[in-house]
Amino acid sequence: MRKNRGVELPAQNTRNTAPPGRVLFALSLVPLIMVLGNSMLIPVLPAIANEYDLSALESGLLITLFSVPAGMIIPLAGLLSDRIGRKKIILTALALYGTGGLIAGGSALFFAEPYPWIIAGRIIQGIGAAGTAPIAMALIGDLYPPEHRGRAFGIIESANGLGKVLSPILGSLLALIAWYMIFFAFPFMIAPVLWAIARWVDEKKTEAQPSPAQYKQDILRIFQKQGRWLTLSFLLGAGHMFFLFGALFFLAEMLDTRTTFSGIVRGLYLALPLLSLTLVSAWAGNAIERHPSTIKMFLILGTCLLGSVCLLLPFIGQPFVVIALLFVSGIGSGLVLPSLNILITSAVGKAERGIVTSLYSSVRFLGIAAGPAAFGALPSHPLLLFWGTGGACFLLALFAARLLRRPRKIQSKRGHSRLILHTLPQASEDPA
């Protein structure tokens, strides 16, 4: 078993080449479709609640019962992807995702009391979502050599952000026809993605998988040696997702109660704070590819930006100022999320990459589920909500400053160079 002293990062002067561009295009469609599952529904939740006289809790379950099952199933999907192949899991998950949309939309047409069936469809969609973007991220880690991962993950995070930007607008437009058209849109959009993944993505053959007992030992070994760093990364990802979706919920409520904008206009304003995340993610991915040493700076700077926004928000009552501040927070998340993606996929070996990236994505989903709930439960305690979130951000930034060290370049006997990021003083396993 080979050893190293840190985390694999993009290198220079290697002979590895990236797959054709259409492969990355096909894989980038997966997170774009997945993020529509929640974000596209947010603008029409009031219409659904009015249609069936639902309480705030009941309408909120349409978000929660998508995100919680996804967060719970993601580790299992990652484990299966390590053993039977990532492409198979992605294709099956996309099919489930579309089927859940058909069930939810069809129930509105054929049942007088469709709410339980809509919930069932959302749960099925959440289970399907578990095997989409998280497994696609692991597959990119498999297919792309280290020196190309920065750009690839920047594009993936940008696609994720683009989905968030388009979701409120698309949801508002579909609601002009009927609110349930949103659910029918899922299988329609998934069909070309299924075709592209099946046709263009060729998964590399994996080595023979270890026994379940050995697999468990390998995972425990990874967390014993790199657990502090991995835990920090998980918390950073969950924290940024918690604030992002909580802030969207907060802004949607503010636009609904303090303005007279139409649904489409509100959707446009909801999309603006996410635009910065999308643009900065693409830029950050390219910057990491050229200068991997910027990863630590991006993690600290982006999290501090988010914390600073949280400190200011309790004193702001104007919707447009709130939008401007959330635009700044999107810049912070755009710096952090691509950095976390490349570190998570480079921290462990290929055999364990699926389960570790899936655990990370699971924690992110739980952050998504908790954000709207927390922001909805504490509207009368803004200092506790925002300053508590801000304090957590600054604490995580401090841990990042203490636990991470700048990468250094090492030279192999064959003349190939690699950059190694020391996360802890002791040695860790080679993640190649």
Short mmCIF file of C-alpha atoms in Angstrom, two decimals, residues 23-381:
data_model
loop_
_atom_site.label_atom_id
_atom_site.label_comp_id
_atom_site.label_asym_id
_atom_site.label_seq_id
_atom_site.Cartn_x
_atom_site.Cartn_y
_atom_site.Cartn_z
CA VAL A 23 -18.44 14.10 -20.67
CA LEU A 24 -18.17 17.07 -18.33
CA PHE A 25 -21.19 18.65 -20.00
CA ALA A 26 -23.28 15.53 -19.39
CA LEU A 27 -22.15 15.22 -15.78
CA SER A 28 -22.74 18.93 -15.13
CA LEU A 29 -26.40 18.47 -16.08
CA VAL A 30 -26.86 16.10 -13.14
CA PRO A 31 -26.41 18.68 -10.32
CA LEU A 32 -28.34 21.24 -12.37
CA ILE A 33 -31.34 18.90 -12.52
CA MET A 34 -30.98 17.85 -8.89
CA VAL A 35 -31.02 21.36 -7.47
CA LEU A 36 -34.31 22.06 -9.24
CA GLY A 37 -35.94 19.59 -6.85
CA ASN A 38 -36.16 22.13 -4.03
CA SER A 39 -35.42 25.55 -5.46
CA MET A 40 -38.03 25.38 -8.23
CA LEU A 41 -40.74 24.56 -5.69
CA ILE A 42 -40.09 27.46 -3.30
CA PRO A 43 -41.95 30.15 -5.33
CA VAL A 44 -45.13 28.03 -5.61
CA LEU A 45 -45.39 26.81 -2.01
CA PRO A 46 -47.91 29.57 -1.16
CA ALA A 47 -50.08 28.55 -4.13
CA ILE A 48 -50.04 24.89 -3.05
CA ALA A 49 -50.89 25.86 0.53
CA ASN A 50 -53.83 27.98 -0.63
CA GLU A 51 -55.09 25.30 -3.03
CA TYR A 52 -55.39 22.62 -0.34
CA ASP A 53 -55.59 24.75 2.81
CA LEU A 54 -52.24 23.53 4.12
CA SER A 55 -50.50 24.85 7.20
CA ALA A 56 -47.01 26.30 7.01
CA LEU A 57 -45.66 23.06 8.45
CA GLU A 58 -47.48 20.93 5.88
CA SER A 59 -46.26 23.01 2.95
CA GLY A 60 -42.76 23.05 4.39
CA LEU A 61 -42.75 19.24 4.43
CA LEU A 62 -42.66 19.35 0.64
CA ILE A 63 -39.09 20.62 1.02
CA THR A 64 -38.09 18.72 4.14
CA LEU A 65 -39.34 15.31 2.96
CA PHE A 66 -37.24 15.69 -0.18
CA SER A 67 -34.02 16.72 1.56
CA VAL A 68 -34.09 14.40 4.59
CA PRO A 69 -34.53 11.14 2.62
CA ALA A 70 -31.84 12.31 0.21
CA GLY A 71 -29.46 12.99 3.09
CA MET A 72 -30.18 9.59 4.65
CA ILE A 73 -29.84 7.56 1.43
CA ILE A 74 -26.76 9.30 0.00
CA PRO A 75 -24.24 7.23 2.01
CA LEU A 76 -25.89 4.00 0.83
CA ALA A 77 -25.83 5.26 -2.76
CA GLY A 78 -22.14 6.05 -2.38
CA LEU A 79 -21.41 2.62 -0.98
CA LEU A 80 -23.26 0.95 -3.86
CA SER A 81 -21.50 3.16 -6.39
CA ASP A 82 -18.13 1.99 -5.05
CA ARG A 83 -19.18 -1.62 -5.56
CA ILE A 84 -21.35 -1.79 -8.68
CA GLY A 85 -20.34 1.35 -10.55
CA ARG A 86 -21.21 5.04 -10.40
CA LYS A 87 -22.84 5.27 -13.84
CA LYS A 88 -25.41 2.58 -12.99
CA ILE A 89 -26.35 4.38 -9.78
CA ILE A 90 -26.68 7.75 -11.55
CA LEU A 91 -28.95 6.36 -14.28
CA THR A 92 -31.16 4.52 -11.78
CA ALA A 93 -31.36 7.57 -9.53
CA LEU A 94 -32.37 9.88 -12.39
CA ALA A 95 -35.15 7.46 -13.34
CA LEU A 96 -36.44 7.48 -9.75
CA TYR A 97 -36.23 11.26 -9.66
CA GLY A 98 -38.44 11.56 -12.74
CA THR A 99 -40.87 8.89 -11.49
CA GLY A 100 -41.40 10.80 -8.26
CA GLY A 101 -42.27 13.89 -10.27
CA LEU A 102 -44.88 11.94 -12.27
CA ILE A 103 -46.46 10.62 -9.09
CA ALA A 104 -46.62 14.06 -7.46
CA GLY A 105 -47.96 15.79 -10.57
CA GLY A 106 -50.37 13.02 -11.52
CA SER A 107 -51.92 12.94 -8.06
CA ALA A 108 -52.95 16.59 -8.44
CA LEU A 109 -54.89 15.65 -11.58
CA PHE A 110 -56.51 12.39 -10.46
CA PHE A 111 -57.09 12.68 -6.70
CA ALA A 112 -59.38 15.01 -4.80
CA GLU A 113 -57.00 14.97 -1.81
CA PRO A 114 -53.58 14.61 -3.44
CA TYR A 115 -51.39 15.84 -0.58
CA PRO A 116 -50.34 12.38 0.72
CA TRP A 117 -49.47 11.28 -2.82
CA ILE A 118 -47.53 14.48 -3.45
CA ILE A 119 -45.54 13.75 -0.28
CA ALA A 120 -44.94 10.18 -1.49
CA GLY A 121 -43.70 11.51 -4.83
CA ARG A 122 -41.38 13.95 -3.08
CA ILE A 123 -39.91 11.18 -0.94
CA ILE A 124 -39.24 9.10 -4.07
CA GLN A 125 -37.63 12.15 -5.67
CA GLY A 126 -35.44 12.62 -2.60
CA ILE A 127 -34.30 8.99 -2.76
CA GLY A 128 -33.47 9.51 -6.42
CA ALA A 129 -31.61 12.73 -5.69
CA ALA A 130 -29.31 10.77 -3.37
CA GLY A 131 -27.73 9.03 -6.35
CA THR A 132 -27.36 12.00 -8.66
CA ALA A 133 -25.01 14.92 -7.95
CA PRO A 134 -23.03 13.28 -5.09
CA ILE A 135 -22.19 10.26 -7.25
CA ALA A 136 -21.47 12.46 -10.26
CA MET A 137 -18.93 14.33 -8.12
CA ALA A 138 -17.25 11.05 -7.19
CA LEU A 139 -17.25 9.97 -10.84
CA ILE A 140 -15.50 13.19 -11.83
CA GLY A 141 -12.88 12.43 -9.20
CA ASP A 142 -12.40 9.03 -10.88
CA LEU A 143 -12.32 10.24 -14.49
CA TYR A 144 -10.31 13.46 -14.19
CA PRO A 145 -6.61 13.54 -13.25
CA PRO A 146 -5.72 15.83 -10.34
CA GLU A 147 -4.49 18.71 -12.50
CA HIS A 148 -7.87 18.96 -14.26
CA ARG A 149 -10.17 18.52 -11.26
CA GLY A 150 -10.16 22.17 -10.21
CA ARG A 151 -11.75 23.34 -13.45
CA ALA A 152 -14.11 20.35 -13.57
CA PHE A 153 -15.41 20.93 -10.06
CA GLY A 154 -15.70 24.65 -10.68
CA ILE A 155 -17.99 23.88 -13.62
CA ILE A 156 -19.98 21.36 -11.56
CA GLU A 157 -20.52 23.89 -8.78
CA SER A 158 -21.41 26.53 -11.36
CA ALA A 159 -24.00 24.17 -12.86
CA ASN A 160 -25.36 23.66 -9.37
CA GLY A 161 -25.51 27.41 -8.89
CA LEU A 162 -27.04 27.95 -12.33
CA GLY A 163 -29.79 25.53 -11.37
CA LYS A 164 -30.41 27.57 -8.24
CA VAL A 165 -30.53 30.79 -10.29
CA LEU A 166 -32.94 29.38 -12.86
CA SER A 167 -35.14 27.51 -10.40
CA PRO A 168 -37.19 30.37 -8.93
CA ILE A 169 -37.71 31.87 -12.38
CA LEU A 170 -38.64 28.57 -14.00
CA GLY A 171 -40.94 27.65 -11.13
CA SER A 172 -42.74 30.98 -11.37
CA LEU A 173 -43.16 30.61 -15.14
CA LEU A 174 -44.54 27.06 -14.90
CA ALA A 175 -46.95 28.18 -12.19
CA LEU A 176 -48.59 30.49 -14.76
CA ILE A 177 -49.95 27.31 -16.39
CA ALA A 178 -50.64 25.37 -13.18
CA TRP A 179 -48.60 24.82 -10.06
CA TYR A 180 -48.45 21.04 -10.62
CA MET A 181 -46.71 21.54 -13.98
CA ILE A 182 -43.50 21.84 -11.97
CA PHE A 183 -43.67 18.14 -11.14
CA PHE A 184 -44.30 17.12 -14.74
CA ALA A 185 -41.27 19.18 -15.77
CA PHE A 186 -38.89 16.82 -13.94
CA PRO A 187 -39.25 13.73 -16.19
CA PHE A 188 -39.26 15.97 -19.26
CA MET A 189 -35.91 17.52 -18.27
CA ILE A 190 -34.39 14.25 -17.08
CA ALA A 191 -34.90 12.36 -20.35
CA PRO A 192 -32.06 14.09 -22.29
CA VAL A 193 -29.76 13.85 -19.27
CA LEU A 194 -30.33 10.08 -19.11
CA TRP A 195 -29.48 9.84 -22.79
CA ALA A 196 -26.32 11.94 -22.47
CA ILE A 197 -24.97 10.00 -19.47
CA ALA A 198 -25.73 6.63 -21.08
CA ARG A 199 -24.20 7.64 -24.44
CA TRP A 200 -21.21 9.81 -23.57
CA VAL A 201 -19.91 8.78 -20.15
CA ASP A 202 -17.65 5.71 -20.10
CA GLU A 203 -16.82 4.70 -16.56
CA LYS A 204 -13.34 3.35 -16.02
CA LYS A 205 -13.08 -0.22 -14.79
CA THR A 206 -12.51 -0.37 -11.07
CA GLU A 207 -10.27 -2.74 -9.19
CA ALA A 208 -11.75 -5.66 -7.28
CA GLN A 209 -13.60 -4.32 -4.27
CA PRO A 210 -12.62 -5.40 -0.75
CA SER A 211 -14.92 -7.41 1.47
CA PRO A 212 -17.52 -5.48 3.52
CA ALA A 213 -15.43 -5.98 6.67
CA GLN A 214 -12.29 -4.69 4.98
CA TYR A 215 -14.28 -1.82 3.46
CA LYS A 216 -15.48 -0.79 6.93
CA GLN A 217 -11.94 -0.94 8.25
CA ASP A 218 -10.71 1.24 5.40
CA ILE A 219 -13.36 3.88 6.11
CA LEU A 220 -12.55 3.87 9.83
CA ARG A 221 -8.85 4.16 9.00
CA ILE A 222 -9.52 7.19 6.79
CA PHE A 223 -11.41 9.00 9.52
CA GLN A 224 -8.88 8.04 12.17
CA LYS A 225 -6.07 9.61 10.17
CA GLN A 226 -7.91 12.47 8.43
CA GLY A 227 -11.07 12.73 10.50
CA ARG A 228 -10.46 16.21 11.87
CA TRP A 229 -9.92 17.67 8.42
CA LEU A 230 -12.81 15.77 6.84
CA THR A 231 -15.15 16.81 9.66
CA LEU A 232 -14.15 20.43 9.15
CA SER A 233 -14.91 20.14 5.43
CA PHE A 234 -18.29 18.54 6.12
CA LEU A 235 -19.21 21.34 8.54
CA LEU A 236 -18.14 24.04 6.09
CA GLY A 237 -20.26 22.54 3.31
CA ALA A 238 -23.29 22.07 5.57
CA GLY A 239 -22.94 25.58 6.99
CA HIS A 240 -22.93 27.26 3.60
CA MET A 241 -25.94 25.19 2.44
CA PHE A 242 -27.77 25.93 5.72
CA PHE A 243 -27.39 29.65 5.22
CA LEU A 244 -28.07 29.60 1.47
CA PHE A 245 -31.46 27.88 1.67
CA GLY A 246 -32.38 29.52 4.94
CA ALA A 247 -31.63 32.93 3.47
CA LEU A 248 -33.69 32.12 0.36
CA PHE A 249 -36.63 31.25 2.60
CA PHE A 250 -36.06 34.45 4.60
CA LEU A 251 -35.89 36.58 1.44
CA ALA A 252 -38.99 34.93 -0.08
CA GLU A 253 -40.99 35.75 3.06
CA MET A 254 -39.69 39.32 3.04
CA LEU A 255 -40.59 39.84 -0.63
CA ASP A 256 -44.05 38.37 -0.04
CA THR A 257 -44.88 40.47 3.02
CA ARG A 258 -43.08 43.76 2.31
CA THR A 259 -43.51 44.16 -1.44
CA THR A 260 -46.29 43.90 -4.00
CA PHE A 261 -44.20 42.19 -6.67
CA SER A 262 -45.77 39.51 -8.85
CA GLY A 263 -44.64 35.91 -8.61
CA ILE A 264 -42.30 36.15 -11.60
CA VAL A 265 -40.67 39.32 -10.34
CA ARG A 266 -40.17 37.74 -6.93
CA GLY A 267 -38.58 34.77 -8.66
CA LEU A 268 -36.15 37.08 -10.43
CA TYR A 269 -35.15 38.75 -7.18
CA LEU A 270 -34.74 35.38 -5.48
CA ALA A 271 -32.38 34.39 -8.29
CA LEU A 272 -30.10 37.43 -7.98
CA PRO A 273 -28.21 36.38 -4.81
CA LEU A 274 -27.47 33.03 -6.43
CA LEU A 275 -25.96 34.59 -9.52
CA SER A 276 -22.81 35.55 -7.64
CA LEU A 277 -22.37 31.98 -6.40
CA THR A 278 -22.58 30.65 -9.95
CA LEU A 279 -20.11 33.11 -11.46
CA VAL A 280 -17.59 32.95 -8.64
CA SER A 281 -17.68 29.12 -8.57
CA ALA A 282 -16.61 28.98 -12.20
CA TRP A 283 -13.82 31.51 -11.61
CA ALA A 284 -12.65 29.80 -8.41
CA GLY A 285 -12.42 26.41 -10.11
CA ASN A 286 -10.10 27.81 -12.78
CA ALA A 287 -8.06 29.68 -10.17
CA ILE A 288 -7.59 26.50 -8.13
CA GLU A 289 -6.44 24.63 -11.23
CA ARG A 290 -3.72 27.25 -11.86
CA HIS A 291 -2.80 27.94 -8.23
CA PRO A 292 -3.86 25.18 -5.81
CA SER A 293 -2.33 27.09 -2.92
CA THR A 294 -5.33 29.44 -3.07
CA ILE A 295 -7.63 26.75 -1.65
CA LYS A 296 -6.91 27.58 1.97
CA MET A 297 -7.35 31.29 1.34
CA PHE A 298 -10.65 30.69 -0.47
CA LEU A 299 -12.01 28.60 2.40
CA ILE A 300 -11.14 31.20 5.02
CA LEU A 301 -12.09 34.29 3.00
CA GLY A 302 -15.38 32.86 1.75
CA THR A 303 -16.49 31.72 5.20
CA CYS A 304 -15.53 35.06 6.75
CA LEU A 305 -17.57 36.88 4.08
CA LEU A 306 -20.58 34.77 4.98
CA GLY A 307 -20.05 35.43 8.69
CA SER A 308 -19.80 39.19 8.10
CA VAL A 309 -23.09 39.20 6.18
CA CYS A 310 -24.75 37.37 9.08
CA LEU A 311 -23.58 40.06 11.50
CA LEU A 312 -25.22 42.81 9.41
CA LEU A 313 -28.52 41.20 8.44
CA PRO A 314 -30.38 41.67 11.79
CA PHE A 315 -30.20 45.44 11.33
CA ILE A 316 -31.45 45.54 7.73
CA GLY A 317 -35.14 45.93 6.89
CA GLN A 318 -34.99 46.95 3.24
CA PRO A 319 -35.43 44.02 0.80
CA PHE A 320 -33.00 45.42 -1.77
CA VAL A 321 -30.24 45.85 0.83
CA VAL A 322 -30.84 42.28 1.98
CA ILE A 323 -30.52 41.12 -1.64
CA ALA A 324 -27.22 43.01 -1.96
CA LEU A 325 -25.86 41.39 1.21
CA LEU A 326 -26.93 37.95 0.07
CA PHE A 327 -25.16 38.64 -3.22
CA VAL A 328 -21.98 39.11 -1.17
CA SER A 329 -22.63 35.89 0.73
CA GLY A 330 -22.96 34.13 -2.63
CA ILE A 331 -19.43 35.29 -3.47
CA GLY A 332 -18.23 33.67 -0.26
CA SER A 333 -19.99 30.39 -1.00
CA GLY A 334 -18.68 30.48 -4.57
CA LEU A 335 -15.14 30.52 -3.20
CA VAL A 336 -15.71 27.78 -0.65
CA LEU A 337 -17.81 25.12 -2.41
CA PRO A 338 -15.49 24.32 -5.38
CA SER A 339 -12.55 24.24 -2.96
CA LEU A 340 -14.34 21.71 -0.76
CA ASN A 341 -15.30 19.59 -3.75
CA ILE A 342 -11.74 19.09 -4.90
CA LEU A 343 -10.43 18.49 -1.38
CA ILE A 344 -13.11 15.94 -0.55
CA THR A 345 -12.56 13.97 -3.75
CA SER A 346 -8.78 14.10 -3.36
CA ALA A 347 -8.60 13.19 0.31
CA VAL A 348 -9.15 9.46 -0.11
CA GLY A 349 -8.46 6.66 -2.56
CA LYS A 350 -10.69 5.79 -5.48
CA ALA A 351 -12.09 2.72 -3.72
CA GLU A 352 -13.50 4.85 -0.89
CA ARG A 353 -14.18 8.04 -2.85
CA GLY A 354 -17.85 7.27 -3.43
CA ILE A 355 -18.75 6.76 0.21
CA VAL A 356 -16.72 9.75 1.47
CA THR A 357 -18.10 12.18 -1.11
CA SER A 358 -21.55 10.81 -0.41
CA LEU A 359 -21.18 11.40 3.31
CA TYR A 360 -20.16 14.96 2.49
CA SER A 361 -23.15 15.43 0.20
CA SER A 362 -25.42 13.89 2.84
CA VAL A 363 -24.32 16.48 5.37
CA ARG A 364 -24.91 19.21 2.78
CA PHE A 365 -28.45 17.95 2.21
CA LEU A 366 -29.14 17.97 5.94
CA GLY A 367 -27.93 21.58 5.99
CA ILE A 368 -30.40 22.34 3.19
CA ALA A 369 -33.21 20.70 5.18
CA ALA A 370 -32.32 22.55 8.39
CA GLY A 371 -31.90 26.02 6.86
CA PRO A 372 -35.55 26.90 6.05
CA ALA A 373 -36.72 25.24 9.28
CA ALA A 374 -34.36 27.31 11.43
CA PHE A 375 -35.02 30.57 9.59
CA GLY A 376 -38.75 29.93 9.79
CA ALA A 377 -38.70 29.06 13.48
CA LEU A 378 -36.64 32.04 14.64
CA PRO A 379 -37.98 35.08 12.75
CA SER A 380 -38.55 36.97 16.01
CA HIS A 381 -35.00 36.27 17.24
#
